[in-house]
mmCIF file with all atom_site columns, C-alpha atoms in Angstrom:
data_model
loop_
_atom_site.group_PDB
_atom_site.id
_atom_site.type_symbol
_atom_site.label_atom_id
_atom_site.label_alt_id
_atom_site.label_comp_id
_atom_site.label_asym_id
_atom_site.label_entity_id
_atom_site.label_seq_id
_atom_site.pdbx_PDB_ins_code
_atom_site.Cartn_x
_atom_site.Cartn_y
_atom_site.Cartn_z
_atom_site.occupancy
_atom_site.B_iso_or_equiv
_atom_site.pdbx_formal_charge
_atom_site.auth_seq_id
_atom_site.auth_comp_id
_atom_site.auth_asym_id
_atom_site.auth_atom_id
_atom_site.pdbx_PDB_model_num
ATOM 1   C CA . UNK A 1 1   ? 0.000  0.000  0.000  1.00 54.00 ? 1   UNK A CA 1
ATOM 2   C CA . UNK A 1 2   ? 1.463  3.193  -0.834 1.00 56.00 ? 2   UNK A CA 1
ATOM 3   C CA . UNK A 1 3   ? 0.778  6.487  1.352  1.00 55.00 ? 3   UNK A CA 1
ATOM 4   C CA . UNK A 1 4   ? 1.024  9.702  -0.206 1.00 56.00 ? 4   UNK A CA 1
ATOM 5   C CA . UNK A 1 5   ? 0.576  13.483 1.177  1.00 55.00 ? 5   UNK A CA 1
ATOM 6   C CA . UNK A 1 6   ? -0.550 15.404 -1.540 1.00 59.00 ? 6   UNK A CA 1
ATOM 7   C CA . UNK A 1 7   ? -0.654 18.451 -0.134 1.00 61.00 ? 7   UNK A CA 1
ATOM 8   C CA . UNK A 1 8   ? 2.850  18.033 1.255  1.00 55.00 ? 8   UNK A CA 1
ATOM 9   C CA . UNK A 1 9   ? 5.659  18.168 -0.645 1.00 62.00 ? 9   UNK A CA 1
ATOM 10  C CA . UNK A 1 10  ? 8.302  15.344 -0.849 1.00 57.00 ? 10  UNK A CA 1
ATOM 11  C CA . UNK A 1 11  ? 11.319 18.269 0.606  1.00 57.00 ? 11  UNK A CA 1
ATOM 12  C CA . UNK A 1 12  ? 8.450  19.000 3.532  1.00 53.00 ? 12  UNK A CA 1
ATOM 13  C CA . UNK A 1 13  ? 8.460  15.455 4.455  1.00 51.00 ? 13  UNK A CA 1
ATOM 14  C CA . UNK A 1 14  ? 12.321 14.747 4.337  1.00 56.00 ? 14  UNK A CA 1
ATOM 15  C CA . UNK A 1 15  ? 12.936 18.146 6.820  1.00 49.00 ? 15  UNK A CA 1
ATOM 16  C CA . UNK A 1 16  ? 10.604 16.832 9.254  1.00 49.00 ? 16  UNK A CA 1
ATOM 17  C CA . UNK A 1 17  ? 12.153 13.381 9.361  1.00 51.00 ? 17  UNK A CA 1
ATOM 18  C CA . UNK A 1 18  ? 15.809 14.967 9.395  1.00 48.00 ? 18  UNK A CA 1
ATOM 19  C CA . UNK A 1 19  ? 14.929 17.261 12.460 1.00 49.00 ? 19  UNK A CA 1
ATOM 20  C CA . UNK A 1 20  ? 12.818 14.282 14.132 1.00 48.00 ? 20  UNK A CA 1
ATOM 21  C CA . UNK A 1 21  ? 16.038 12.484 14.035 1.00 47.00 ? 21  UNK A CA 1
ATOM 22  C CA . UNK A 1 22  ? 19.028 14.695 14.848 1.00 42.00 ? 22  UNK A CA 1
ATOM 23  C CA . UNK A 1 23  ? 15.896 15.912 18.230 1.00 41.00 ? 23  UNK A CA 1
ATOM 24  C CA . UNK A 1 24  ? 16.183 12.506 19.278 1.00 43.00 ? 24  UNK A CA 1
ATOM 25  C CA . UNK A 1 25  ? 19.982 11.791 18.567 1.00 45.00 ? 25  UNK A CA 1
ATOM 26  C CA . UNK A 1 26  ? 21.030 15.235 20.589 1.00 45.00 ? 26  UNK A CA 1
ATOM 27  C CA . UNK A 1 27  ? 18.170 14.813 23.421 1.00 45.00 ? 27  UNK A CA 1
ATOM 28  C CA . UNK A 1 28  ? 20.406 12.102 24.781 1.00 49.00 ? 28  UNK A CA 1
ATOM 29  C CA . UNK A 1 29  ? 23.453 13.367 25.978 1.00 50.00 ? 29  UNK A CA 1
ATOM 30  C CA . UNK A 1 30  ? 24.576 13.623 29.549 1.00 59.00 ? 30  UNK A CA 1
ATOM 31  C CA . UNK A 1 31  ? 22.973 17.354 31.289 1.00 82.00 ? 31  UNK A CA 1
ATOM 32  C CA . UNK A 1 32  ? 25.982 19.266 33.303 1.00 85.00 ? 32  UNK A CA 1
ATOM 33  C CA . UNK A 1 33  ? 25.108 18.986 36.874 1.00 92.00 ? 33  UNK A CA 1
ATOM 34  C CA . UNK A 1 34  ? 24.510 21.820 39.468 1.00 94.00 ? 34  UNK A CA 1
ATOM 35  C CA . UNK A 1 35  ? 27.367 24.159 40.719 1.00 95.00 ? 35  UNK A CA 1
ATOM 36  C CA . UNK A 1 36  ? 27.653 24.172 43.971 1.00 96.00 ? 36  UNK A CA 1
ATOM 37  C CA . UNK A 1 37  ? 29.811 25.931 46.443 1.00 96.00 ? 37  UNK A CA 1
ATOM 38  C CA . UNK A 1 38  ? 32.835 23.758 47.716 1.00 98.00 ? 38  UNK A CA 1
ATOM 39  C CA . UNK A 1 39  ? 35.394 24.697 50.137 1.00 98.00 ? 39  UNK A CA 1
ATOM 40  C CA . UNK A 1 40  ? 37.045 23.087 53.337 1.00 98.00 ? 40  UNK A CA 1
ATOM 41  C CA . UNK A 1 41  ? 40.551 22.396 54.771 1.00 98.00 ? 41  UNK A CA 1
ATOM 42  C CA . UNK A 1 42  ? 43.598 20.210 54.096 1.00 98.00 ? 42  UNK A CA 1
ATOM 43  C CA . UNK A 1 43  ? 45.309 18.836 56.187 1.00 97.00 ? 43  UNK A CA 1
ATOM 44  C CA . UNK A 1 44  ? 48.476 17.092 56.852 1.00 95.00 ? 44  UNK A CA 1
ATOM 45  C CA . UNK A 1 45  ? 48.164 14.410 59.900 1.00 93.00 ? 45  UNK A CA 1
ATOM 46  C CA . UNK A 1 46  ? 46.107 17.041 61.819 1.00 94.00 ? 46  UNK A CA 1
ATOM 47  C CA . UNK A 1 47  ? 48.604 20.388 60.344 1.00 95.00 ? 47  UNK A CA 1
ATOM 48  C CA . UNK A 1 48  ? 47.372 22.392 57.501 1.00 96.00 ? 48  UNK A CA 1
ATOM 49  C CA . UNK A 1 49  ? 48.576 21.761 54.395 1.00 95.00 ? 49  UNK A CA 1
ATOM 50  C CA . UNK A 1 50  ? 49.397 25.517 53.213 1.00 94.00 ? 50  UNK A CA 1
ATOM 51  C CA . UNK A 1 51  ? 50.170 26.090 49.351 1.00 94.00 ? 51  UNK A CA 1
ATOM 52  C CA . UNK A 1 52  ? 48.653 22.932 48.041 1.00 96.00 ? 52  UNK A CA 1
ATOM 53  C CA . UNK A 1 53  ? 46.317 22.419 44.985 1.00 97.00 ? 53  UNK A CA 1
ATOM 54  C CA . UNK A 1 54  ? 43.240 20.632 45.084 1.00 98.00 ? 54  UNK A CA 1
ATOM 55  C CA . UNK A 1 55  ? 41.242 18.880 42.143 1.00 98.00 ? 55  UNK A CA 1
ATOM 56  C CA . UNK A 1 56  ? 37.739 18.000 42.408 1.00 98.00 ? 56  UNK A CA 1
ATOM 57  C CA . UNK A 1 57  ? 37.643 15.572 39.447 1.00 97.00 ? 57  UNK A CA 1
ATOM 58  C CA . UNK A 1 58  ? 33.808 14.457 37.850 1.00 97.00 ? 58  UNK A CA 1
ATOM 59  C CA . UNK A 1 59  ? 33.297 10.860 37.084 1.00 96.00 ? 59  UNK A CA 1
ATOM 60  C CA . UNK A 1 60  ? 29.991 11.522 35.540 1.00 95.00 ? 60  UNK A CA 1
ATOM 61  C CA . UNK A 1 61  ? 30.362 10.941 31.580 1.00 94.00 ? 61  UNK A CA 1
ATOM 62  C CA . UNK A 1 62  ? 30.461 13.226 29.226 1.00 92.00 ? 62  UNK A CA 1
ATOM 63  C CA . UNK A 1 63  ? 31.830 15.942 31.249 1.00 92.00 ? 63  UNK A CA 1
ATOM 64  C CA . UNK A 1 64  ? 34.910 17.593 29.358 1.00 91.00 ? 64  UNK A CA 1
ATOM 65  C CA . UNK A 1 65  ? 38.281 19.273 31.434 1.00 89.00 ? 65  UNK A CA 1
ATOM 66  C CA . UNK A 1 66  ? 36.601 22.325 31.982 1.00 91.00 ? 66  UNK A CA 1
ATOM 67  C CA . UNK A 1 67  ? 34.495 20.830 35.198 1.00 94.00 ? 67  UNK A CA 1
ATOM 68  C CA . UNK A 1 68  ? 37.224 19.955 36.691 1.00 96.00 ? 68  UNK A CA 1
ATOM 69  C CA . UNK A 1 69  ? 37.295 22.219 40.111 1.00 97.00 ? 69  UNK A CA 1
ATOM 70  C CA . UNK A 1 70  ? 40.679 23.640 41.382 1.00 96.00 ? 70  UNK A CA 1
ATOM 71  C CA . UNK A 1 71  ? 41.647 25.560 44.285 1.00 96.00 ? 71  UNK A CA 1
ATOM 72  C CA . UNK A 1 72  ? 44.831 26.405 46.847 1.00 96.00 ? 72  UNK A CA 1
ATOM 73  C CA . UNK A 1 73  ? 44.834 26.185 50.209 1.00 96.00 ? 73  UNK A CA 1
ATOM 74  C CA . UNK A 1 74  ? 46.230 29.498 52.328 1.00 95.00 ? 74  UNK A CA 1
ATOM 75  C CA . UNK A 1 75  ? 48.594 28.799 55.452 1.00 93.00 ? 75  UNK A CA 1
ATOM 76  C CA . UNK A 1 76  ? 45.616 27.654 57.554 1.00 97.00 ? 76  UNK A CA 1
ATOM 77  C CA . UNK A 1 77  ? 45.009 25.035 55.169 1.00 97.00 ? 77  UNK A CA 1
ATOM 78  C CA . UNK A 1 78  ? 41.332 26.247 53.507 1.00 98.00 ? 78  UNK A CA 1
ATOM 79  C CA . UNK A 1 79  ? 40.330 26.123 49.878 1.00 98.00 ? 79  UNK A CA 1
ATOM 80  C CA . UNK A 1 80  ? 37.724 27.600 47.972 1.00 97.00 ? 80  UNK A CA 1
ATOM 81  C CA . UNK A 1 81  ? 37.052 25.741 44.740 1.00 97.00 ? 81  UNK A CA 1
ATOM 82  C CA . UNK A 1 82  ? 36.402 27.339 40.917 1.00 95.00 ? 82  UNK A CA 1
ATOM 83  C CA . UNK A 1 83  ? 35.593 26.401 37.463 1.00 95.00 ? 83  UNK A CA 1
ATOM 84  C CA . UNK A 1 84  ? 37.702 27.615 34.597 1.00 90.00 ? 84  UNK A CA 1
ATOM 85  C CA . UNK A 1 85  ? 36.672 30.670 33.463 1.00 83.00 ? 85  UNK A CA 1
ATOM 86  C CA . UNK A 1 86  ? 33.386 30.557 35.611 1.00 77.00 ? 86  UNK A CA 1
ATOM 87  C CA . UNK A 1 87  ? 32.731 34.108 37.753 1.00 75.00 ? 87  UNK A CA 1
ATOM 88  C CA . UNK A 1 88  ? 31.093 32.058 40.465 1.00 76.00 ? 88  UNK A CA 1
ATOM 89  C CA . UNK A 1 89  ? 33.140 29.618 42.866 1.00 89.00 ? 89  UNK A CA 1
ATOM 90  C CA . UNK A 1 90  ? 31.973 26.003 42.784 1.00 95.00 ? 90  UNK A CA 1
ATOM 91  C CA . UNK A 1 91  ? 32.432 22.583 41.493 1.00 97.00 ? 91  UNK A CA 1
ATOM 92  C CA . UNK A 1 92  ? 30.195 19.989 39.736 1.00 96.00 ? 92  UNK A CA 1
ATOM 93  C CA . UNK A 1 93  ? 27.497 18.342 42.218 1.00 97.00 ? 93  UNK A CA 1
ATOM 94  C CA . UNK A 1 94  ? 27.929 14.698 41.084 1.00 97.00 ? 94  UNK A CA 1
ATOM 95  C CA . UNK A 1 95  ? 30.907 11.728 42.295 1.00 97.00 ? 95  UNK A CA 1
ATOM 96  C CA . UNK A 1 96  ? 34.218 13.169 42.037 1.00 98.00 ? 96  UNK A CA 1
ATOM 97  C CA . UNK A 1 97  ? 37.461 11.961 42.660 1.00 98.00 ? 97  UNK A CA 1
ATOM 98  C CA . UNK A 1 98  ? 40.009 14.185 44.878 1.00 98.00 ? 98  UNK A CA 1
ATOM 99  C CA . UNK A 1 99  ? 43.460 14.835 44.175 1.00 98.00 ? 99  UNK A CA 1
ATOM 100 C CA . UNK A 1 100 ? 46.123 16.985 46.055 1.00 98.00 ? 100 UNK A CA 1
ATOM 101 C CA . UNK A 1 101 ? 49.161 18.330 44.420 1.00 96.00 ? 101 UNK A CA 1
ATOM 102 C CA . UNK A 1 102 ? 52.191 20.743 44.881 1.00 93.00 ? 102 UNK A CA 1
ATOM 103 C CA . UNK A 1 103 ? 50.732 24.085 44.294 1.00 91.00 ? 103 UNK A CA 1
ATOM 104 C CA . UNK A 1 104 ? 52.022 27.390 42.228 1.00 89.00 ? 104 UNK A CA 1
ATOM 105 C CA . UNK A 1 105 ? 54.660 29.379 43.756 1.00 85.00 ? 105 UNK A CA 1
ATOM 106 C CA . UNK A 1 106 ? 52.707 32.687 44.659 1.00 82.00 ? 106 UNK A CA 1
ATOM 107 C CA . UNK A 1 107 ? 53.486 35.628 42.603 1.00 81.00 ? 107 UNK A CA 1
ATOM 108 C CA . UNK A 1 108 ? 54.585 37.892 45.226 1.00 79.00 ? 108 UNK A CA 1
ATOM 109 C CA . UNK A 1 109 ? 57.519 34.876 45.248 1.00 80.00 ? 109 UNK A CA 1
ATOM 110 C CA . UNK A 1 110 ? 58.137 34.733 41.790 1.00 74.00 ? 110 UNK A CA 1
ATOM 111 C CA . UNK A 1 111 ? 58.210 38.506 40.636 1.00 71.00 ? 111 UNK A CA 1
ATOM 112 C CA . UNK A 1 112 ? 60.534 39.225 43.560 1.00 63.00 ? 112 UNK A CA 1
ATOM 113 C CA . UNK A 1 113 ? 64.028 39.398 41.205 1.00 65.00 ? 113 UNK A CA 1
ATOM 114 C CA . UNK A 1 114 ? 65.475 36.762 42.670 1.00 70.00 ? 114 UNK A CA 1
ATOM 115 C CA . UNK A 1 115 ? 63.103 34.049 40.893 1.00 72.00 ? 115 UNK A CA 1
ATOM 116 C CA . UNK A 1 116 ? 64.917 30.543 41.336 1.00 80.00 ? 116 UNK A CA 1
ATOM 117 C CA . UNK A 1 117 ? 66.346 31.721 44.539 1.00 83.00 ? 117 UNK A CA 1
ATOM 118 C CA . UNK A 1 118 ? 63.258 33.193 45.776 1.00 83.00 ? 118 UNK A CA 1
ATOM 119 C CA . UNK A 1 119 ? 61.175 29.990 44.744 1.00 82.00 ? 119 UNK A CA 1
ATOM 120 C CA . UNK A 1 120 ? 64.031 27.513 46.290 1.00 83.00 ? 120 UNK A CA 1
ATOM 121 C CA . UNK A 1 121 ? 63.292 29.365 49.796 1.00 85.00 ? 121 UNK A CA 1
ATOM 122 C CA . UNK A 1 122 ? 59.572 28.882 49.410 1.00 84.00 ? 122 UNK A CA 1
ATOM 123 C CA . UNK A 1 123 ? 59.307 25.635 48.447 1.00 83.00 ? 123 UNK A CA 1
ATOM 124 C CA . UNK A 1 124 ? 61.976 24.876 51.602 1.00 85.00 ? 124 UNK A CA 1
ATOM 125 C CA . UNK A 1 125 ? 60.301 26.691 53.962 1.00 87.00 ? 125 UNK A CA 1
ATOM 126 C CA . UNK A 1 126 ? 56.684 25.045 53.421 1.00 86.00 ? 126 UNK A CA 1
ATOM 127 C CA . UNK A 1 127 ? 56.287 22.197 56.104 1.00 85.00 ? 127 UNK A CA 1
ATOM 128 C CA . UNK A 1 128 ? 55.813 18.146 54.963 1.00 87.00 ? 128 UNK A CA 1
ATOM 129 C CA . UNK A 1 129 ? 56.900 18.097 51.548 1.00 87.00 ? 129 UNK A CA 1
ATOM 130 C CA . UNK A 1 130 ? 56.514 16.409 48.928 1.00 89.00 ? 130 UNK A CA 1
ATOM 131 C CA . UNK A 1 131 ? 53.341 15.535 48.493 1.00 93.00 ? 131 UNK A CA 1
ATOM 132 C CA . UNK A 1 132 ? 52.901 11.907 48.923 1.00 95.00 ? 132 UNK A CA 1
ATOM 133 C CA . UNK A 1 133 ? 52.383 10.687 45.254 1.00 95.00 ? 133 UNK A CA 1
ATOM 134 C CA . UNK A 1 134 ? 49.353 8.644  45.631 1.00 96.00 ? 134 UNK A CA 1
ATOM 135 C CA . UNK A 1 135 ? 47.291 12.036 46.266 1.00 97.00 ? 135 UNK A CA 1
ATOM 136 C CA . UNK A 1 136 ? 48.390 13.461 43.450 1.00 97.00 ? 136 UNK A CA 1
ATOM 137 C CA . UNK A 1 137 ? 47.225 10.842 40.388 1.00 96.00 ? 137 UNK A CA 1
ATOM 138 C CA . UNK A 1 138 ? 43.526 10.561 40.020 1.00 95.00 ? 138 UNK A CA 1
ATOM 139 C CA . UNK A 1 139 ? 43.867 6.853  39.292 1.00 95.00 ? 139 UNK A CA 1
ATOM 140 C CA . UNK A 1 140 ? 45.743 6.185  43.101 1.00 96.00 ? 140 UNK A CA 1
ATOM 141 C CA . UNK A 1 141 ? 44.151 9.073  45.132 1.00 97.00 ? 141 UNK A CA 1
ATOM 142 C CA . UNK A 1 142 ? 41.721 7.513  48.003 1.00 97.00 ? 142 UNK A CA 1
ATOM 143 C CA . UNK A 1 143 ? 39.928 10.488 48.288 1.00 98.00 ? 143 UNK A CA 1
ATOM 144 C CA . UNK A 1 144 ? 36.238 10.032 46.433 1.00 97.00 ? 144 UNK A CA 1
ATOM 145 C CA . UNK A 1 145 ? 33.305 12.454 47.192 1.00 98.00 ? 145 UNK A CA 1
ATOM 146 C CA . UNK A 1 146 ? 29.770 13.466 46.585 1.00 98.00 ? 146 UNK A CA 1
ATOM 147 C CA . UNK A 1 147 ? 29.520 16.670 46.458 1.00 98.00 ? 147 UNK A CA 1
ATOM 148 C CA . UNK A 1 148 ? 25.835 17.801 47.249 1.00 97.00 ? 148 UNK A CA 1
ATOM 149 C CA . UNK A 1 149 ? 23.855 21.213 47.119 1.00 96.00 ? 149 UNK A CA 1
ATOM 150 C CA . UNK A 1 150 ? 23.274 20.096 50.530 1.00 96.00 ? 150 UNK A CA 1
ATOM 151 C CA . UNK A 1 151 ? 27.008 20.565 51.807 1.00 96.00 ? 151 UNK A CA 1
ATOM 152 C CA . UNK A 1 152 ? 29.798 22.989 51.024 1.00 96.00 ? 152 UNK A CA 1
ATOM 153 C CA . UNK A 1 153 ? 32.540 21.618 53.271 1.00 97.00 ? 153 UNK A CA 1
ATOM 154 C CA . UNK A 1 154 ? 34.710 18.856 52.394 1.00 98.00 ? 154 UNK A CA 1
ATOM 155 C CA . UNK A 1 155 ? 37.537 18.458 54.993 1.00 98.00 ? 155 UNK A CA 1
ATOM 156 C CA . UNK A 1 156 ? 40.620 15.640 53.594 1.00 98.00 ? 156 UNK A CA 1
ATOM 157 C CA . UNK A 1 157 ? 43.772 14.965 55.797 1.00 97.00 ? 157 UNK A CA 1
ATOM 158 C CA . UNK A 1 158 ? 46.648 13.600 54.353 1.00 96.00 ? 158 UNK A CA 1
ATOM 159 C CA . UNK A 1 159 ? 49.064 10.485 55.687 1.00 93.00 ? 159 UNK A CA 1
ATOM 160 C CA . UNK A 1 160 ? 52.479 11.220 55.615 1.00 86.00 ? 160 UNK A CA 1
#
């Protein structure tokens, strides 16, 4: 049996089963989750952990390198996370894995003349370093969270 639309033309018909399609196809995809406001301290076996970088890493799919969450903690140890290039602090609400890492030598440090000397100093006067290496690869770090609109404060201490 044949079925014909004689009032529609044939090009009529093929847009509306083109746009049917690619609605369905791109209706799929993983939605980015909520930001939400993250901060808290690190710690090293009780100490703060000054001039460290944490990562808040997503392990939902589909989620590209710019919902990855970063921050640095000050000499008592706190962080505030951010998105790149986001004007409001925060970090995806879904699973995330947690790493900790050397941090950047502060500018004031680096633009002081002296730059190799001056960074030498810094990095020898900050207490329990290195970092152990299993907090700083995503694949060996123990530290897993949810973060939830329902918390801001995620507290880690480190084992040295």
């Amino acid at each position: 049996m044949k079925t014909s639309f004689p009032n529609c033309p044939a090009n009529t018909i093929m847009a509306v089963v083109v746009l049917a399609t690619v609605l369905v196809f791109t209706g799929c995809g993983p939605s980015m989750p909520e930001i939400v406001p993250v901060s808290g301290t690190i710690t090293v076996n009780g100490e703060p952990y000054e001039s460290v970088e944490v990562k808040f890493y997503p392990l939902q799919p589909g989620l590209d390198g710019n919902t990855i969450a970063t921050g640095v903690t000050d000499k008592d140890g706190k962080y505030t996370l951010s998105l790149p290039g986001k004007d409001t602090p925060g970090a995806c609400a879904c699973e995330c894995k947690v790493t900790i890492s050397e941090g950047p030598i502060p500018d004031a440090v680096r633009g002081s003349g002296n730059d190799q000397i001056a960074s030498t100093r810094y990095l020898a006067s900050l207490k329990n370093r290195p970092v152990p290496v299993i907090y700083t690869r995503m694949a060996d770090t123990p530290f897993t969270v949810t973060v939830s609109p329902d918390e801001e404060t995620y507290d880690f201490d480190v084992k040295k």
